[in-house]
Structure formats: structure tokens, C-alpha cells
mmCIF file of C-alpha atoms in Angstrom:
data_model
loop_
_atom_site.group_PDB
_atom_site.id
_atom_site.type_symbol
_atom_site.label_atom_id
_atom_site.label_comp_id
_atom_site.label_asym_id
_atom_site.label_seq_id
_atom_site.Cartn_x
_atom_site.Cartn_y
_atom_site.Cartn_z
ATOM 1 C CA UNK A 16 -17.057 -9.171 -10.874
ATOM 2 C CA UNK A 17 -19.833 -11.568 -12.004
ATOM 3 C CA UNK A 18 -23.208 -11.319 -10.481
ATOM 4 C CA UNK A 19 -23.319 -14.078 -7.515
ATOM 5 C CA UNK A 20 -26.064 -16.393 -8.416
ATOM 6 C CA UNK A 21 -28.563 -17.121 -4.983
ATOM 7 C CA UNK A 22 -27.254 -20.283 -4.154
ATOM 8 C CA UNK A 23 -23.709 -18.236 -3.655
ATOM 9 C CA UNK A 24 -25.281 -15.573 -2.292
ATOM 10 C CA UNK A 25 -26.765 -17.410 0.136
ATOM 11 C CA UNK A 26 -24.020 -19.717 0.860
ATOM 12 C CA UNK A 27 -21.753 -16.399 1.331
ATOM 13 C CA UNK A 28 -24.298 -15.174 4.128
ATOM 14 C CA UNK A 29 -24.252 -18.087 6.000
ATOM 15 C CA UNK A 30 -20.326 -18.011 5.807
ATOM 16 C CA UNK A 31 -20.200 -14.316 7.207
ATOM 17 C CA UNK A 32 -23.475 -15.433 9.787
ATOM 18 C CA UNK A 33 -20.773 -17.709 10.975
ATOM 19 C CA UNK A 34 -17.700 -16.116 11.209
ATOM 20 C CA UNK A 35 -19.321 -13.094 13.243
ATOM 21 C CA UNK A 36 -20.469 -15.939 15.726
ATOM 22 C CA UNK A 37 -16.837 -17.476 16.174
ATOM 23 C CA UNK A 38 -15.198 -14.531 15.433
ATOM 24 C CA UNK A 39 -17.289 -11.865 17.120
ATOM 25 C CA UNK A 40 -19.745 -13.704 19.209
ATOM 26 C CA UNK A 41 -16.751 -16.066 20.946
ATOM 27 C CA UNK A 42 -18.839 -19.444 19.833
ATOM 28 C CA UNK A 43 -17.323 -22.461 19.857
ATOM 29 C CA UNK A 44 -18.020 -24.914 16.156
ATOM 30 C CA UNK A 45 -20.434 -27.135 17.686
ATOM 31 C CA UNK A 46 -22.715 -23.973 19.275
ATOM 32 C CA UNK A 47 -22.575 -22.751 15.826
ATOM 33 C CA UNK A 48 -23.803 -25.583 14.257
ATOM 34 C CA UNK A 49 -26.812 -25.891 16.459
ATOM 35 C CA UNK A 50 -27.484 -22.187 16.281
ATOM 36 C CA UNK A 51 -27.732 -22.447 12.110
ATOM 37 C CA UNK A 52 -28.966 -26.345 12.276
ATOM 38 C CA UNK A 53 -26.567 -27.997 10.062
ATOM 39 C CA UNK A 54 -23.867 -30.094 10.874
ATOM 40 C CA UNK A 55 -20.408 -29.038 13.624
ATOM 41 C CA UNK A 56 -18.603 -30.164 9.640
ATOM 42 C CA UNK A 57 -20.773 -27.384 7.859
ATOM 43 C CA UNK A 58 -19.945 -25.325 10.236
ATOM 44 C CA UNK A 59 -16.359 -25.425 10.211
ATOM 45 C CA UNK A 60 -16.376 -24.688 6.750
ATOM 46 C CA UNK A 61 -18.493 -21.673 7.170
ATOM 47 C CA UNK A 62 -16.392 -20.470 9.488
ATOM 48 C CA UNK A 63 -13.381 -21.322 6.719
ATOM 49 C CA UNK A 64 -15.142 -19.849 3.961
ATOM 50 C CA UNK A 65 -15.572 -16.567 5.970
ATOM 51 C CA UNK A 66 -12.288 -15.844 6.081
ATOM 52 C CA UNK A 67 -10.844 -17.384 2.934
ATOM 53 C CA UNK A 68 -13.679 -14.914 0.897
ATOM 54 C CA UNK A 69 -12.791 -11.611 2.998
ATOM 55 C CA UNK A 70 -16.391 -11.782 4.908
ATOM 56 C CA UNK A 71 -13.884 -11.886 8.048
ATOM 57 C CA UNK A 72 -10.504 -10.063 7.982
ATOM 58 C CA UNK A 73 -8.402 -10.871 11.437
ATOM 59 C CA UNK A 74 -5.972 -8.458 12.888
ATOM 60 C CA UNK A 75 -3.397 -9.143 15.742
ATOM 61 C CA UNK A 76 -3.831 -6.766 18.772
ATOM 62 C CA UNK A 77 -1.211 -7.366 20.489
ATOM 63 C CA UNK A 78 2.732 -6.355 19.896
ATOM 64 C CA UNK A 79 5.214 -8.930 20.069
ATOM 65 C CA UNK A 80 8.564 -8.193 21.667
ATOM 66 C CA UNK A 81 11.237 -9.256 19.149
ATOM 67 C CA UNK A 82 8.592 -6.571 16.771
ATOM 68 C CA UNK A 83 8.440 -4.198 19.649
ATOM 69 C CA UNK A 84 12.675 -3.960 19.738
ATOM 70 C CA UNK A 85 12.844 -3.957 16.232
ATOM 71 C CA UNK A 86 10.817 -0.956 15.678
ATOM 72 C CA UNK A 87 12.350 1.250 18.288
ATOM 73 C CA UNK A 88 15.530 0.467 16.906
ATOM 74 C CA UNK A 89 14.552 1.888 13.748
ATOM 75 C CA UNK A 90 12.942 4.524 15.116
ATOM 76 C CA UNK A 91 15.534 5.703 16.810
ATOM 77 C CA UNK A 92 18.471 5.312 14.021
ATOM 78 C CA UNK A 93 16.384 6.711 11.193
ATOM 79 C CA UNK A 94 14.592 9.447 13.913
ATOM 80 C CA UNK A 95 11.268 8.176 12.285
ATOM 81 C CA UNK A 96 7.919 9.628 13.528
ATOM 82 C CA UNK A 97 5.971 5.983 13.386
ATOM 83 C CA UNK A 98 7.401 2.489 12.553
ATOM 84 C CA UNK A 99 5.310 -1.271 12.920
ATOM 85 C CA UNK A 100 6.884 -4.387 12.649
ATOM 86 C CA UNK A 101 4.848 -6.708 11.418
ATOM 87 C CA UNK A 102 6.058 -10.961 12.309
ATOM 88 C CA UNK A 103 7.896 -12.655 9.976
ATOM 89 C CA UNK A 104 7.543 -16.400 8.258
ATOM 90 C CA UNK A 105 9.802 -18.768 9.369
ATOM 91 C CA UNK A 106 9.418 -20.440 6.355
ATOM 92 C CA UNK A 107 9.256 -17.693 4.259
ATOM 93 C CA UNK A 108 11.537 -14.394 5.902
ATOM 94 C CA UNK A 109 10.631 -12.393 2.758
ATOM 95 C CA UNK A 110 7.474 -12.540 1.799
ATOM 96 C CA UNK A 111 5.179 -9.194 2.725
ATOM 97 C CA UNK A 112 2.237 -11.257 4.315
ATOM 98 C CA UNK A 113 1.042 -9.004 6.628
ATOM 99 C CA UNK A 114 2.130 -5.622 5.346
ATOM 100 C CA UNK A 115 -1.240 -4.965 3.653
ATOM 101 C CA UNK A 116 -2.966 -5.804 7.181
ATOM 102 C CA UNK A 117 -1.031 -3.374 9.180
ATOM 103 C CA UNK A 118 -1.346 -0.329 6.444
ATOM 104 C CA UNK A 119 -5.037 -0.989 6.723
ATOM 105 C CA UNK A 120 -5.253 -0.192 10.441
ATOM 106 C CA UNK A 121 -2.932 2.579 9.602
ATOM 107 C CA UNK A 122 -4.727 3.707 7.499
ATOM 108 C CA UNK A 123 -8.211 3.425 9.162
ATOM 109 C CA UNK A 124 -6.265 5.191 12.575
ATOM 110 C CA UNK A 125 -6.189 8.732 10.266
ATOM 111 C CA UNK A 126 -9.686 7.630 8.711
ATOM 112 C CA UNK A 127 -11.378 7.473 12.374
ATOM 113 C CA UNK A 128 -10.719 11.801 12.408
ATOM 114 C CA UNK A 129 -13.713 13.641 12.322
ATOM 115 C CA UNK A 130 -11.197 16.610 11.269
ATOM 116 C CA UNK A 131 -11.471 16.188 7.969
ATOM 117 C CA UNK A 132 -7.839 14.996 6.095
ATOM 118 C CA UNK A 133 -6.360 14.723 2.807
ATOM 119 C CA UNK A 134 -4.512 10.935 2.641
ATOM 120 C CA UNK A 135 -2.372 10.861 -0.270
ATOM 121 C CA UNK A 136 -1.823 7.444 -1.681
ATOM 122 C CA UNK A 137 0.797 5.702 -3.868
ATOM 123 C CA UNK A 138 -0.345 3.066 -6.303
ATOM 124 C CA UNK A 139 1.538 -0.539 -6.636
ATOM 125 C CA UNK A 140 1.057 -3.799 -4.870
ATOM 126 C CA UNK A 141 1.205 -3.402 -1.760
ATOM 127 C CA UNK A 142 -0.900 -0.066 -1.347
ATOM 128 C CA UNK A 143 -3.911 -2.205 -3.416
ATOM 129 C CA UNK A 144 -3.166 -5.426 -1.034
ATOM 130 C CA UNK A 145 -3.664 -2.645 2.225
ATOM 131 C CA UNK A 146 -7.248 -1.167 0.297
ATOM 132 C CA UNK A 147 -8.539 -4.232 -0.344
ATOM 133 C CA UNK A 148 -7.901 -4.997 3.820
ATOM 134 C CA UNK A 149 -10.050 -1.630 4.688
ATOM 135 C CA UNK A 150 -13.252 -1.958 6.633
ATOM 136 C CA UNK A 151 -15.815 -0.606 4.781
ATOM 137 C CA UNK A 152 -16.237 3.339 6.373
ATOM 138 C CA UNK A 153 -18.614 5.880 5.606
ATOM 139 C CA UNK A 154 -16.140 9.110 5.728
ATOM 140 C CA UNK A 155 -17.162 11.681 3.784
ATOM 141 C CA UNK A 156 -15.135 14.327 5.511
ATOM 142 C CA UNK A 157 -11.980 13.201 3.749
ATOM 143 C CA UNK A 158 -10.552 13.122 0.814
ATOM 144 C CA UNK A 159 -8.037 10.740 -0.965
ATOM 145 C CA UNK A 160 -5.877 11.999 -3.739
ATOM 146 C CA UNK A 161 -3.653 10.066 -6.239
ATOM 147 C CA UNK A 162 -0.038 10.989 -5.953
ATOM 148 C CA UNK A 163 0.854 9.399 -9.182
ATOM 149 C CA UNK A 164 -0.867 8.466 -12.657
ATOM 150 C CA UNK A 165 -2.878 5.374 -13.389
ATOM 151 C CA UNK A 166 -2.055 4.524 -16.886
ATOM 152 C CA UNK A 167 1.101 3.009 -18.755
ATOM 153 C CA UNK A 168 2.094 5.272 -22.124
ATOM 154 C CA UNK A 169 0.093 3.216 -24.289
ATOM 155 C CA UNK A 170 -3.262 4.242 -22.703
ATOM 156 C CA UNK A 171 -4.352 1.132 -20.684
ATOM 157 C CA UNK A 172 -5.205 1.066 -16.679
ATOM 158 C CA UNK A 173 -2.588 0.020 -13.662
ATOM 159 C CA UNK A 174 -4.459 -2.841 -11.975
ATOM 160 C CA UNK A 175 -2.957 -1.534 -8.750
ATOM 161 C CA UNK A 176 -4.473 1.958 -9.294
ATOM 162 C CA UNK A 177 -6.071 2.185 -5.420
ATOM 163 C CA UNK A 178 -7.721 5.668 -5.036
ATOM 164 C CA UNK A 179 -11.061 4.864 -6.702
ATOM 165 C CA UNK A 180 -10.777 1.468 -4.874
ATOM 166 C CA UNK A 181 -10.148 2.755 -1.746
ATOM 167 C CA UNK A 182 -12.667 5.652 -2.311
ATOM 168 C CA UNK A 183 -15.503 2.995 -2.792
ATOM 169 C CA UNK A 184 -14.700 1.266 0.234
ATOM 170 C CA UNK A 185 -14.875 4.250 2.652
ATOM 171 C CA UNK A 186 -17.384 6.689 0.835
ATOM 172 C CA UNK A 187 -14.838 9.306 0.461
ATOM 173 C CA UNK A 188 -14.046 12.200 -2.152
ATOM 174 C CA UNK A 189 -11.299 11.304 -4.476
ATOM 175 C CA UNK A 190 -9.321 12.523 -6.918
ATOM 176 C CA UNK A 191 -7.412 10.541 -8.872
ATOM 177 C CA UNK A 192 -4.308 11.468 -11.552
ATOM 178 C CA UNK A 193 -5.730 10.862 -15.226
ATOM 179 C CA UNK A 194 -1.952 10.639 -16.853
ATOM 180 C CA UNK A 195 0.384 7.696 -17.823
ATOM 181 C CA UNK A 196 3.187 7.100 -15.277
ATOM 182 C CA UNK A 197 5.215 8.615 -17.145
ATOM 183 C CA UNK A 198 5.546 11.624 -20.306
ATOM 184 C CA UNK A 199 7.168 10.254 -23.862
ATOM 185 C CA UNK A 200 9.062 13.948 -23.184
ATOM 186 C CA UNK A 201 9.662 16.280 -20.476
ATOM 187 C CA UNK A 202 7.575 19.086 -22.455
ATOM 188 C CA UNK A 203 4.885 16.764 -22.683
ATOM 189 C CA UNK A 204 4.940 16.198 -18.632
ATOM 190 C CA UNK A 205 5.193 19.977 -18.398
ATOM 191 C CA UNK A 206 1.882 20.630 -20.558
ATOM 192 C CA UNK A 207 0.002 17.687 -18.576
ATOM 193 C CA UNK A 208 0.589 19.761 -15.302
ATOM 194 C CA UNK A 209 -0.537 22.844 -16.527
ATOM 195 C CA UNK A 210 -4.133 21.464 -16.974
ATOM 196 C CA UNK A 211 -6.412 23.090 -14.270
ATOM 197 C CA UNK A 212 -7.728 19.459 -13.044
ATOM 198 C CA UNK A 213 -4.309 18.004 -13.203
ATOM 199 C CA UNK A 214 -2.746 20.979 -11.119
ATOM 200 C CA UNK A 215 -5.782 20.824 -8.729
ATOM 201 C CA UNK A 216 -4.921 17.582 -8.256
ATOM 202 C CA UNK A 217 -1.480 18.291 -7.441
ATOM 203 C CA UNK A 218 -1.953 21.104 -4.902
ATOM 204 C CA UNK A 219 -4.265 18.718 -2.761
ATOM 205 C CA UNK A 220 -1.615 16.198 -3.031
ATOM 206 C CA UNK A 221 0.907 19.044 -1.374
ATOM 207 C CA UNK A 222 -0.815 19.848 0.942
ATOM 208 C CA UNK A 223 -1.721 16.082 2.030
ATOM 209 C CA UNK A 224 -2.156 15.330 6.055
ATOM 210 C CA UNK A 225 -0.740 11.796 5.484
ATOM 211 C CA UNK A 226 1.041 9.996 2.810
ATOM 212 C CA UNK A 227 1.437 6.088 1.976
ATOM 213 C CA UNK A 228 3.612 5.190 -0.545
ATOM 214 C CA UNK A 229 5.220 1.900 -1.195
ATOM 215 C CA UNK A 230 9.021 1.669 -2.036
ATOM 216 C CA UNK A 231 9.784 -0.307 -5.119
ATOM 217 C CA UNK A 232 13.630 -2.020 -6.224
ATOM 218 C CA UNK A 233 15.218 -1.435 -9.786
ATOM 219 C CA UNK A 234 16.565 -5.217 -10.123
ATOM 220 C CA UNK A 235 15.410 -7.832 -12.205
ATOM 221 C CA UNK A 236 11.623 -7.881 -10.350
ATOM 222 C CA UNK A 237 11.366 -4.248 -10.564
ATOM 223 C CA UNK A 238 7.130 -3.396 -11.090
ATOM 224 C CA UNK A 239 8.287 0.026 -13.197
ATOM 225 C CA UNK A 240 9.540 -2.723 -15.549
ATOM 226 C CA UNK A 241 7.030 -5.368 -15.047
ATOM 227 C CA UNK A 242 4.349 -3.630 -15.003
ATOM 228 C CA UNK A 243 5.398 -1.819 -18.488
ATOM 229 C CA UNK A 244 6.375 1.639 -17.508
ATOM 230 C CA UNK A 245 10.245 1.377 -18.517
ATOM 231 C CA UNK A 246 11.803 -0.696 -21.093
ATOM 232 C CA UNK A 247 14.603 -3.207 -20.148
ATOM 233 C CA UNK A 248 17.158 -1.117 -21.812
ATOM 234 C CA UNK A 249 16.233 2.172 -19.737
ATOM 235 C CA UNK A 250 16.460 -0.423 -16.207
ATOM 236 C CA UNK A 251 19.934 -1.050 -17.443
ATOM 237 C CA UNK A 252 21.157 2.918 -17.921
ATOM 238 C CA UNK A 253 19.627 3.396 -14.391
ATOM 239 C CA UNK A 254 21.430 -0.045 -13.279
ATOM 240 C CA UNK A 255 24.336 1.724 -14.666
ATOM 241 C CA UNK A 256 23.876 5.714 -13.270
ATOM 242 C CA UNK A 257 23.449 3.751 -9.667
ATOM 243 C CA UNK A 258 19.456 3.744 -9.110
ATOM 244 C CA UNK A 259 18.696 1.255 -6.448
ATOM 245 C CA UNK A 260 14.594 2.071 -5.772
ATOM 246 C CA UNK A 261 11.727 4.313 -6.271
ATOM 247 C CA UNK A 262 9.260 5.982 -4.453
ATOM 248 C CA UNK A 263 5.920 7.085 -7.131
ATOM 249 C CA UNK A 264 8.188 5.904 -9.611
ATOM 250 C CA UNK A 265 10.967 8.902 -8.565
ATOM 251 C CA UNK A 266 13.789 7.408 -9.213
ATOM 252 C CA UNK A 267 16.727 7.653 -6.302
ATOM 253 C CA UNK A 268 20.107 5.622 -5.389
ATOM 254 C CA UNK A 269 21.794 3.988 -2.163
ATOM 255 C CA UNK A 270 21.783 7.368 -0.219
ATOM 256 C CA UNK A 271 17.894 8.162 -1.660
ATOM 257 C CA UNK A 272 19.254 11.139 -3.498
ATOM 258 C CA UNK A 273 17.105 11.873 -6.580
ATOM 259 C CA UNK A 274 19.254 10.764 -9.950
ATOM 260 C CA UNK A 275 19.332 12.835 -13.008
ATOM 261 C CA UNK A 276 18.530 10.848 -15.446
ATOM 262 C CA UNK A 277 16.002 10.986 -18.143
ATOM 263 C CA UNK A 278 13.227 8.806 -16.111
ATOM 264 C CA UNK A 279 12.707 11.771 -13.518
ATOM 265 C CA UNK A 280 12.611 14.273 -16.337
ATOM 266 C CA UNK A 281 9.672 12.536 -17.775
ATOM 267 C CA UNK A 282 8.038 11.358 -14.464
ATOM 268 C CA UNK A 283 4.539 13.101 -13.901
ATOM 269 C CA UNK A 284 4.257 11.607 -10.767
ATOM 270 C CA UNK A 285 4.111 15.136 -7.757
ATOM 271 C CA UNK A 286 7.838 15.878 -6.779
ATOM 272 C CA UNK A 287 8.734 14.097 -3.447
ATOM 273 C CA UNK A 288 9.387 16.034 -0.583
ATOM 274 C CA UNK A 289 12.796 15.490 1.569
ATOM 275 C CA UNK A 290 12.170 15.552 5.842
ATOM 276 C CA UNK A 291 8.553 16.446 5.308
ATOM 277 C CA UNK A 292 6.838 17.604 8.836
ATOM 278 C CA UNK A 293 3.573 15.244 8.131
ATOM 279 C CA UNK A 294 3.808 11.530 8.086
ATOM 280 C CA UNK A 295 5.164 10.195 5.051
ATOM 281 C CA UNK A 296 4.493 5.890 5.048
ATOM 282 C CA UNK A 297 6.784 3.777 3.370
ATOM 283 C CA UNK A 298 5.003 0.174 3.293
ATOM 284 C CA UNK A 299 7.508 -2.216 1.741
ATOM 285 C CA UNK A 300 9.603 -5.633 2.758
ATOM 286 C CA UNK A 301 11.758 -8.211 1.327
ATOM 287 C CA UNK A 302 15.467 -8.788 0.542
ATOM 288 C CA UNK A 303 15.279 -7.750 -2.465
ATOM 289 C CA UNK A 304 13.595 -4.061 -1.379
ATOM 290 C CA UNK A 305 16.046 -4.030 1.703
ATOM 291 C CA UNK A 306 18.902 -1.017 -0.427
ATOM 292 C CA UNK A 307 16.049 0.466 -1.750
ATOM 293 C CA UNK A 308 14.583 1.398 1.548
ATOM 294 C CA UNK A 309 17.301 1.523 3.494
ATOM 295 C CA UNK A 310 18.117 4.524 1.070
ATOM 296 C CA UNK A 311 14.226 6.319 1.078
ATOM 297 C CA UNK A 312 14.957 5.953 4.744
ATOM 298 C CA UNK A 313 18.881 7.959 4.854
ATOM 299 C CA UNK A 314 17.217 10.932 2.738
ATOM 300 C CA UNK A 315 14.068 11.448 4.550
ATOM 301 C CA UNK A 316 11.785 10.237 1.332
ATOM 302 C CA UNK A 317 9.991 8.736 4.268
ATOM 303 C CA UNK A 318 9.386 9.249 7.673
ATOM 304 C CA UNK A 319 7.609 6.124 8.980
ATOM 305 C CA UNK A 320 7.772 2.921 8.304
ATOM 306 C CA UNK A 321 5.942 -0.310 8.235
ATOM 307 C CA UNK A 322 7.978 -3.647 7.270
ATOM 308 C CA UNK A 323 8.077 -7.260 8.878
ATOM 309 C CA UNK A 324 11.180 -8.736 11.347
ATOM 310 C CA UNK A 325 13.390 -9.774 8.335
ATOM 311 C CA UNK A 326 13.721 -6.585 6.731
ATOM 312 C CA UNK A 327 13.773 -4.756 9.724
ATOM 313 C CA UNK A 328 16.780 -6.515 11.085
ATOM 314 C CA UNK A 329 18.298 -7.094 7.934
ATOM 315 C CA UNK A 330 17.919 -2.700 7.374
ATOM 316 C CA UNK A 331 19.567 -2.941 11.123
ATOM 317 C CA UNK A 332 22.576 -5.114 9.978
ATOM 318 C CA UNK A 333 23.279 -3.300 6.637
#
């Protein structure tokens, strides 16, 4: 990011001067204007300006009924420890505003421990959209490990990499996976994880307190392909051997069953673990994500769940 020149600076700290005082401080426009002498105008784009730059991140505390059914019904068909449903856009039923708001109080709920924990984190959208919603923490007693690598074969950087992100944000240890996504051959994979930092990395990933993952589709949008991890020709053969999602880039089908294919022989991401007894949150929504979780959730990939109310009723329906 580009050093802020002191005009912007200063602009920015009269934005976040005025959000705390609407936000915060319960003032009305016009008592903020007076307080910072400018104009009830200047002031309403302060207050604008605060949110739209992430000086003021708002978060509903209250649960809404049609939500509230929603995720008991869930719950209670998938036996899940936790699941939040987040409200939907009438305008737009799929879209995951809001998902990366809700992990991030999820997320802060095990961060607020003074037990010390181990949070295991996924990479991908959604998991960077929930970091970049943390509060900034001081919580040195935990530590956040990568469950996955952060590079494509050819050597360059996922942009949705979050553990050093997330680490920076809350002052934590971190350990993050130093690999591509995924081995050119399984012999290759199996020399990675015999590195001491890579299989250090591993067994604090095992033995993690929490987990977030997201859940991503095979189709046409799928972010293994998009992002550069599998060729369209190898989407196809798993098209074709019935792969429907994947969870760290595991690849599973309708009933979340891992396939055998040559993607999971080359994954270096650390195995999945069926029923685990510690929370395991999958953060995902959309039609087009709706098979894919629908079979993480049948095969106990994950335990807990946070969507919004059209993929929670259309997971009910299916």
C-alpha cells in the first residue's frame, strides 16, 4: 500500500473522529458537525467515508427469526455443533455479503480466550474477506497455522493467503505452509512433508482447537481453476469421476466422500478429518456452492456452519 500523503492522513482521521461519534458516541450529523466545526454536509461524508474505508466496521447484534429457524433446522438435520445464518439480499439471494462479517465475530469469540488456542485457517475468498473484517487484537497467546499452501506450482503467491494477514491484525504467532497447493507428483508431496518445518507445521495443524475452512464448487467458477491450481482438462476428469466441491483443495463428491483421483494424490494440503470432536467451520454460500456443501455437510468434513437464508433453505429443500 502507498504511503498516505498528510492531507489523506488527515482527512482519514477526521473520518474515523467521526464515525466513533455517530457510531460509538450515539451523535446525531448536525452535533457532529459543530463538535469538529465544519459543515452538517462535511460531516455526513465523514461519517460515509468511515465506513466505506474500514475506519468503522458495523455488525448486527441481534438474530432475526426467519435466521434463527433456519439455523436450528440445520443444526438439527446435519447434528452440527454451531451454525449462523446470516440475512439474505432480496435483490441478490446469492451473493455472500455478510459471510466475511459473521466469521470475523466467530472468529474473534475463540480469539477473546486467555487459554491459549491453535485456530487453523483455510485460505480462499471468503476466509481473506472474514481477516480483513477482524478488529485489530493484541493475542499473543495463540497461534494461527496454515492448513494449506500459499503458492500455485509455478512459484508465485495466493492473494487470498490469510495467516500472515490475519497474524498482523491480532499480534499472534503464525505459521504458515511454504508449498504450492499442490505437488507436480505424489513423491514430490511425500518429500515436502518430510521437511522438519513443514511437518511441524502439520502437527500444530492436527492438533488445532478450531478450524475455518471455506467450501469451494468444481463448476465452471471453480477458484482451484481460476485461481491456477488445476488445468481445465483435470476440472473435466473430476467433472467426469463425480467431484462436486473441495474443502483445502481435498477433493470430495455429492456424499463428501474423498475421490481417488490423481488431484488428492498430489494435494499437500493436511488430510481432512471425518466427525472431528473440535469445531470444524465451513464459511461458504451461493447456488452454485449449495451440492458442494450440502455434501462437506453429509460426511462430517464440517461440523458448523455459517451461510446466509438462501443457501440455508435451499441446503433444507435439496
Amino acid at each position: 500500500m502507498s504511503k498516505l500523503s498528510k492531507a489523506e492522513s488527515r482527512r482519514l482521521d477526521e473520518a474515523a473522529r467521526a464515525g466513533w461519534l455517530y457510531y460509538v458516541a450515539g451523535k446525531t450529523q448536525d452535533e457532529i458537525a459543530k463538535i469538529l466545526a465544519t459543515s452538517r454536509q462535511t460531516a455526513q461524508r465523514l461519517v460515509a467515508l468511515s465506513v466505506s474505508s474500514g475506519l468503522v466496521k458495523v455488525r448486527l447484534d441481534h438474530p432475526i427469526a426467519n435466521c434463527m429457524t433456519l439455523s436450528q433446522k440445520l443444526q438439527d438435520r446435519f447434528n452440527l455443533l454451531s451454525c449462523e445464518v446470516v440475512p439474505g439480499l432480496s435483490d441478490s439471494p446469492t451473493s455472500t455479503f455478510g459471510l466475511g462479517q459473521a466469521g470475523a465475530a466467530e472468529i474473534e469469540r475463540h480469539l477473546s480466550s486467555d487459554i491459549p488456542k491453535v485456530i487453523a485457517m483455510g485460505t480462499g475468498r471468503i476466509m481473506r474477506a472474514c481477516v480483513d473484517e477482524l478488529s485489530s487484537l493484541s493475542c499473543p497467546q495463540h497461534r494461527i497455522v496454515s492448513l494449506l499452501g500459499n503458492m500455485a506450482s509455478d512459484g508465485s503467491a495466493s492473494q487470498y493467503d490469510v495467516v500472515v494477514h490475519m497474524a498482523e491484525r491480532i499480534h499472534a504467532s503464525h505459521y504458515p505452509m511454504p508449498l504450492p497447493v499442490i505437488a507436480r507428483r505424489p513423491d514430490e508431496r511425500a518429500a515436502w512433508h518430510q521437511q522438519p518445518h513443514i511437518s511441524s507445521v502439520f502437527n500444530q495443524a492436527k492438533q488445532a482447537d478450531v478450524t475455518f475452512v471455506g467450501i469451494g464448487n468444481l463448476g465452471e467458477k471453480s477458484p482451484l481453476h481460476i485461481d491456477g491450481f488445476i488445468t481445465k482438462k483435470e476440472l473435466q476428469e473430476l467433472s467426469d469421476l463425480g467431484a462436486v466441491g473441495e474443502v483445502i483443495s481435498w477433493i470430495f463428491n455429492k456424499d463428501g466422500n474423498l475421490i481417488n483421483c490423481d488431484i488428492n494424490q498430489r494435494v499437500a494440503s493436511v488430510p481432512l478429518v471425518m466427525s472431528s470432536s473440535k469445531p470444524v467451520i465451513g464459511i461458504a454460500a451461493g447456488e452454485d456452492k449449495v451440492i458442494a456443501i450440502l455434501g462437506a455437510l453429509r460426511s462430517k468434513l464440517i461440523n458448523s456452519l455459517i451461510t446466509n437464508e438462501y443457501t440455508a433453505q435451499r441446503l433444507l429443500d435439496t
